[in-house]
């Protein structure tokens, strides 16, 4: 009985160790601290957990009173996807802007400065960068989160980002393996399928991940996508062929494998989170990310108990669970040892985000100087990965530079007439995001430009359409600094 009890306790601790749960609130609840004390080795943070850098530092310190090597993870890509600055917009441009500049030194410095800010707040694992090649411009979930559609550009900037982030002592988690860029479905809602053949996958999707591995990425996140050329039956997160056969054996990756959020419908709606978590660990994943939607103690206990039961029933080898837990603890130990590299002399860290955003702006045409324009933001439904709580656009930034600027937000169904009625005789600045994916947006912009040739057009998503308007500005992202860079161009036109 003593041996069995010890074995059960070990399995239970290992089951807790492989979970990366979220929680509600800006302080750690008692149940979370208790589970960390029992063996939970990682915690995931989301925008709801962050009010300020000072509050975040206090929260992470609170977690470390229970375990000094706890992994505190966050989905902080910079650009459109920010948790650290969820209420005001990111101080950094995202991947597409960095890819548009195509200066790997700049990408490395941006990632390093972002990592420095995370480390100051006690965050030591970042679920970034996205290494996806945006080969499908209609992809609803990647877009500006990718460095671009060019495989080798994406690869060199992925490697630079990993190096910069980890130089700050923060572990990088390169995602979404084996590549989410060629999908036309958001895995938050359903299971995407990529029908590329093996040669295409090797030459396109896998190249940036190979670069990340060569750069020493400490973690890789799996994608909830079906890739029949690699496994015709199971999505990558649950596939032994993809996680163990391809990532571990063929690519030689030895670090931590983290799943994407298990409550996303691609898994939860087809396998359920308990069965999905067991299958993921059995397939070769080491850590289960959950908490974006399910963020309570009951979820943690459900997943812990499902893993323990699977070991007892023989559905999950105890050795596989132990190996996964050991990899989690090894990364936790690395974060304790990691020391940020010394800041180089003459570093570009000060204001580097705005500097990068300015360099990424692409301007076509010219316009007369503006005094008090009217900014019309044509707003699509928010991508769930980005969230709808983060402000975007140019209106607030332009109002600082041009007092008297008016503004309005127009959802799907709005027309050019609605904008012109509100604008009156003021010059219109129309702001769009991925207009090529939203026909109503394209129609409205075309009508505005036809009615008012002096219209200024700002594209803050993927710039696919031909430049239109007297002045066309492509920012390659919708972060706060991208908005600022565009506003500076408009104000100085």
Coordinates of C-alpha atoms in Angstrom, one line a residue, residues 19-344:
X19 CA -0.9 21.8 -16.8
X20 CA -0.7 25.5 -17.7
X21 CA -4.0 26.8 -16.4
X22 CA -5.4 30.3 -16.3
X23 CA -7.5 32.0 -13.6
X24 CA -9.7 35.0 -13.0
X25 CA -8.6 38.2 -11.3
X26 CA -5.5 40.3 -10.8
X27 CA -4.3 38.4 -7.7
X28 CA -3.7 34.7 -7.4
X29 CA -6.8 32.9 -5.9
X30 CA -6.2 30.7 -2.9
X31 CA -7.0 27.5 -4.9
X32 CA -4.3 28.4 -7.4
X33 CA -1.6 29.0 -4.7
X34 CA -2.6 25.7 -3.1
X35 CA -2.2 23.7 -6.4
X36 CA 1.1 25.4 -7.0
X37 CA 2.2 24.2 -3.6
X38 CA 1.0 20.7 -4.6
X39 CA 3.1 20.5 -7.8
X40 CA 1.5 22.8 -10.4
X41 CA 4.5 24.1 -12.2
X42 CA 3.1 26.7 -14.6
X43 CA 0.4 29.3 -14.8
X44 CA -1.0 31.1 -17.8
X45 CA -1.8 34.8 -17.8
X46 CA -4.3 36.6 -20.0
X47 CA -5.4 40.2 -20.4
X48 CA -8.0 39.9 -17.6
X49 CA -5.1 39.2 -15.1
X50 CA -3.2 42.4 -15.9
X51 CA -3.9 46.0 -14.8
X52 CA -0.4 47.5 -14.7
X53 CA 3.3 46.4 -14.7
X54 CA 3.4 47.0 -10.9
X55 CA 0.3 44.9 -10.3
X56 CA 1.7 42.1 -12.6
X57 CA 5.0 42.1 -10.7
X58 CA 3.1 41.7 -7.4
X59 CA 1.1 38.9 -8.9
X60 CA 4.1 36.9 -10.1
X61 CA 5.8 37.5 -6.7
X62 CA 2.7 36.1 -5.0
X63 CA 2.9 32.9 -7.1
X64 CA 6.6 32.5 -6.3
X65 CA 5.9 32.5 -2.6
X66 CA 4.6 28.9 -3.2
X67 CA 7.2 27.8 -5.8
X68 CA 10.2 30.0 -6.7
X69 CA 10.7 28.4 -10.1
X70 CA 7.0 28.5 -11.3
X71 CA 6.7 29.1 -15.0
X72 CA 4.5 32.2 -15.6
X73 CA 3.4 32.2 -19.2
X74 CA 1.8 34.8 -21.3
X75 CA 0.5 35.3 -24.9
X76 CA 2.5 38.5 -25.6
X77 CA 3.3 38.6 -29.3
X78 CA 3.4 42.4 -29.4
X79 CA 1.5 44.1 -32.2
X80 CA -2.2 43.1 -32.4
X81 CA -1.9 40.4 -29.8
X82 CA -1.0 42.0 -26.5
X83 CA -1.8 41.0 -22.9
X84 CA 0.7 43.3 -21.2
X85 CA -0.9 46.4 -22.8
X86 CA -4.3 45.0 -23.5
X87 CA -6.2 48.2 -22.5
X88 CA -4.1 50.7 -24.4
X89 CA -2.5 48.9 -27.3
X90 CA 1.1 47.6 -27.7
X91 CA 4.2 49.6 -27.6
X92 CA 5.6 47.3 -30.2
X93 CA 4.7 46.5 -33.8
X94 CA 3.8 42.9 -34.6
X95 CA 5.5 40.3 -36.8
X96 CA 4.2 41.6 -40.2
X97 CA 5.6 45.0 -39.6
X98 CA 9.0 43.6 -38.6
X99 CA 8.9 41.4 -41.6
X100 CA 8.1 44.4 -43.8
X101 CA 11.2 46.2 -42.5
X102 CA 13.2 43.0 -42.9
X103 CA 16.0 43.9 -40.5
X104 CA 16.8 40.9 -38.4
X105 CA 18.8 43.1 -36.0
X106 CA 15.7 45.2 -35.4
X107 CA 13.6 42.2 -34.8
X108 CA 16.1 40.8 -32.4
X109 CA 16.2 44.1 -30.5
X110 CA 12.4 44.5 -30.4
X111 CA 12.0 40.9 -29.0
X112 CA 14.7 41.6 -26.5
X113 CA 13.1 44.8 -25.2
X114 CA 9.7 43.1 -25.1
X115 CA 11.3 40.2 -23.1
X116 CA 13.0 42.7 -20.8
X117 CA 9.7 44.2 -19.9
X118 CA 8.1 40.8 -19.3
X119 CA 11.1 39.7 -17.2
X120 CA 10.8 42.8 -15.1
X121 CA 7.2 41.8 -14.3
X122 CA 8.2 38.3 -13.4
X123 CA 7.0 36.6 -16.6
X124 CA 9.4 33.9 -17.9
X125 CA 7.6 32.0 -20.7
X126 CA 6.2 33.8 -23.7
X127 CA 3.8 31.9 -26.1
X128 CA 5.5 33.6 -29.0
X129 CA 6.7 34.1 -31.8
X130 CA 4.3 32.9 -34.5
X131 CA 6.5 31.1 -37.1
X132 CA 3.6 30.6 -39.4
X133 CA 4.1 31.4 -43.1
X134 CA 1.1 33.4 -44.1
X135 CA 0.7 31.6 -47.5
X136 CA -3.1 32.0 -47.5
X137 CA -3.9 35.7 -47.4
X138 CA -7.5 34.9 -46.5
X139 CA -6.4 33.1 -43.3
X140 CA -8.8 34.5 -40.6
X141 CA -6.5 33.9 -37.6
X142 CA -2.8 34.5 -38.6
X143 CA -2.5 37.5 -41.0
X144 CA -0.4 40.2 -39.4
X145 CA 0.7 37.8 -36.7
X146 CA 3.0 36.2 -39.3
X147 CA 6.3 37.7 -40.5
X148 CA 5.0 37.3 -44.0
X149 CA 4.3 35.0 -46.9
X150 CA 8.0 34.4 -47.8
X151 CA 9.3 31.2 -46.1
X152 CA 12.9 32.3 -45.7
X153 CA 12.0 35.8 -44.5
X154 CA 9.7 34.2 -41.9
X155 CA 12.5 31.8 -40.9
X156 CA 15.2 34.4 -40.3
X157 CA 12.9 36.6 -38.3
X158 CA 11.6 33.8 -36.3
X159 CA 15.2 32.9 -35.3
X160 CA 16.0 36.5 -34.5
X161 CA 12.9 36.8 -32.3
X162 CA 13.8 33.7 -30.4
X163 CA 17.3 34.9 -29.8
X164 CA 16.2 38.3 -28.7
X165 CA 13.5 37.1 -26.3
X166 CA 15.7 34.5 -24.7
X167 CA 18.6 37.0 -24.4
X168 CA 16.3 38.7 -21.9
X169 CA 15.9 35.5 -19.9
X170 CA 12.4 34.8 -21.1
X171 CA 11.8 31.4 -22.8
X172 CA 10.3 31.6 -26.3
X173 CA 7.5 29.3 -27.4
X174 CA 7.5 29.1 -31.2
X175 CA 4.1 28.4 -32.7
X176 CA 1.9 26.9 -34.3
X177 CA 3.6 23.7 -35.3
X178 CA 3.6 22.4 -38.0
X179 CA 2.3 25.7 -39.4
X180 CA -1.1 27.5 -39.3
X181 CA -0.6 29.9 -42.2
X182 CA -2.4 28.0 -45.0
X183 CA -5.7 27.6 -43.2
X184 CA -9.1 29.3 -44.0
X185 CA -10.7 28.3 -40.7
X186 CA -10.0 29.7 -37.2
X187 CA -9.2 26.8 -34.8
X188 CA -10.9 28.6 -32.0
X189 CA -14.1 27.8 -33.8
X190 CA -13.5 24.6 -35.8
X191 CA -10.8 22.1 -37.0
X192 CA -8.8 23.6 -39.9
X193 CA -7.4 21.3 -42.6
X194 CA -4.2 21.9 -44.6
X195 CA -4.1 19.8 -47.8
X196 CA -0.5 20.7 -48.8
X197 CA 1.6 17.7 -49.9
X198 CA 4.7 16.6 -48.0
X199 CA 7.2 18.4 -50.3
X200 CA 5.3 21.7 -49.9
X201 CA 5.2 21.3 -46.1
X202 CA 8.9 20.6 -46.0
X203 CA 9.8 23.5 -48.2
X204 CA 7.4 26.0 -46.7
X205 CA 5.7 25.4 -43.3
X206 CA 8.6 23.6 -41.5
X207 CA 11.4 25.9 -42.5
X208 CA 10.8 28.6 -39.8
X209 CA 10.4 25.9 -37.2
X210 CA 13.8 24.4 -38.2
X211 CA 15.3 27.9 -37.8
X212 CA 13.7 28.3 -34.4
X213 CA 15.1 25.0 -33.2
X214 CA 18.5 25.9 -34.5
X215 CA 18.2 29.2 -32.6
X216 CA 17.5 27.2 -29.4
X217 CA 13.8 27.9 -28.8
X218 CA 12.9 26.5 -25.4
X219 CA 9.4 25.6 -26.3
X220 CA 7.2 24.9 -29.3
X221 CA 3.4 25.2 -29.4
X222 CA 1.4 22.7 -31.4
X223 CA -1.5 23.7 -33.7
X224 CA -5.0 22.3 -33.7
X225 CA -4.9 21.6 -37.4
X226 CA -5.4 18.5 -39.5
X227 CA -2.6 17.9 -42.0
X228 CA -3.4 14.7 -43.9
X229 CA 0.0 14.5 -45.5
X230 CA 1.4 14.0 -42.0
X231 CA -1.5 12.3 -40.2
X232 CA -4.8 11.8 -41.9
X233 CA -6.8 11.2 -38.8
X234 CA -5.6 13.3 -35.8
X235 CA -4.9 17.0 -35.5
X236 CA -1.3 17.9 -34.9
X237 CA -1.8 18.5 -31.1
X238 CA -3.0 14.9 -30.7
X239 CA -0.7 13.2 -33.3
X240 CA 2.2 10.9 -32.4
X241 CA 3.4 11.1 -36.0
X242 CA 3.6 14.9 -35.9
X243 CA 4.8 15.6 -32.3
X244 CA 7.0 12.5 -31.7
X245 CA 7.8 11.3 -35.2
X246 CA 8.3 14.6 -37.0
X247 CA 9.2 17.2 -34.3
X248 CA 11.2 15.0 -31.9
X249 CA 12.8 12.4 -34.2
X250 CA 13.0 14.0 -37.6
X251 CA 13.7 17.6 -36.6
X252 CA 15.6 16.6 -33.4
X253 CA 13.8 19.0 -31.1
X254 CA 14.4 18.3 -27.4
X255 CA 12.7 21.1 -25.6
X256 CA 9.2 21.6 -24.2
X257 CA 6.1 20.9 -26.4
X258 CA 3.1 23.0 -25.4
X259 CA -0.4 22.6 -26.8
X260 CA -2.5 25.5 -28.0
X261 CA -5.5 26.2 -25.8
X262 CA -7.4 22.9 -25.2
X263 CA -10.7 24.6 -24.8
X264 CA -10.6 25.8 -28.4
X265 CA -13.4 24.2 -30.4
X266 CA -11.0 22.4 -32.7
X267 CA -10.3 20.1 -29.8
X268 CA -13.0 20.7 -27.2
X269 CA -15.7 20.3 -29.8
X270 CA -14.4 17.1 -31.3
X271 CA -12.5 15.2 -28.5
X272 CA -13.4 17.1 -25.3
X273 CA -10.7 18.7 -23.2
X274 CA -10.2 15.7 -20.9
X275 CA -9.7 13.1 -23.6
X276 CA -7.9 15.6 -25.7
X277 CA -5.4 16.3 -23.0
X278 CA -4.7 12.6 -22.4
X279 CA -4.2 12.1 -26.2
X280 CA -1.9 15.1 -26.4
X281 CA 0.4 13.9 -23.7
X282 CA 0.4 10.4 -25.1
X283 CA 1.2 11.8 -28.6
X284 CA 4.3 13.7 -27.2
X285 CA 3.1 17.0 -25.8
X286 CA 4.6 18.0 -22.5
X287 CA 2.3 20.8 -21.3
X288 CA -1.4 21.4 -21.6
X289 CA -2.4 25.0 -22.1
X290 CA -5.9 25.8 -20.8
X291 CA -7.4 28.9 -19.3
X292 CA -8.3 31.3 -22.1
X293 CA -12.0 30.3 -21.6
X294 CA -12.0 27.8 -18.8
X295 CA -10.2 29.4 -15.8
X296 CA -11.3 27.7 -12.6
X297 CA -10.1 25.1 -10.1
X298 CA -12.7 22.6 -11.4
X299 CA -11.0 22.6 -14.8
X300 CA -7.6 22.0 -13.3
X301 CA -8.9 19.1 -11.2
X302 CA -10.8 17.6 -14.2
X303 CA -7.6 17.5 -16.3
X304 CA -5.4 16.3 -13.4
X305 CA -7.8 13.5 -12.7
X306 CA -8.2 12.5 -16.3
X307 CA -4.4 12.1 -16.7
X308 CA -4.1 10.1 -13.5
X309 CA -7.0 7.9 -14.5
X310 CA -5.5 7.3 -17.9
X311 CA -2.2 6.2 -16.3
X312 CA -4.1 3.8 -14.0
X313 CA -6.1 2.4 -16.9
X314 CA -3.1 1.9 -19.1
X315 CA -4.3 4.5 -21.7
X316 CA -1.3 6.7 -20.9
X317 CA 2.1 5.2 -20.1
X318 CA 3.3 6.5 -16.7
X319 CA 6.8 6.9 -18.2
X320 CA 5.4 9.3 -20.8
X321 CA 3.7 11.5 -18.2
X322 CA 6.8 11.5 -16.1
X323 CA 8.9 12.5 -19.1
X324 CA 6.5 15.4 -19.9
X325 CA 6.6 16.6 -16.3
X326 CA 10.4 16.4 -16.3
X327 CA 10.6 18.6 -19.3
X328 CA 8.4 21.2 -17.7
X329 CA 10.5 21.2 -14.6
X330 CA 13.7 21.4 -16.7
X331 CA 12.4 24.6 -18.3
X332 CA 11.4 26.0 -14.9
X333 CA 14.9 25.3 -13.7
X334 CA 16.4 27.1 -16.8
X335 CA 14.3 30.2 -16.0
X336 CA 15.9 30.3 -12.6
X337 CA 19.4 30.1 -14.0
X338 CA 18.8 32.4 -17.0
X339 CA 20.3 35.8 -16.7
X340 CA 19.6 38.5 -19.2
X341 CA 22.5 39.4 -21.4
X342 CA 24.1 42.8 -20.7
X343 CA 22.5 45.6 -22.7
X344 CA 24.9 46.5 -25.5

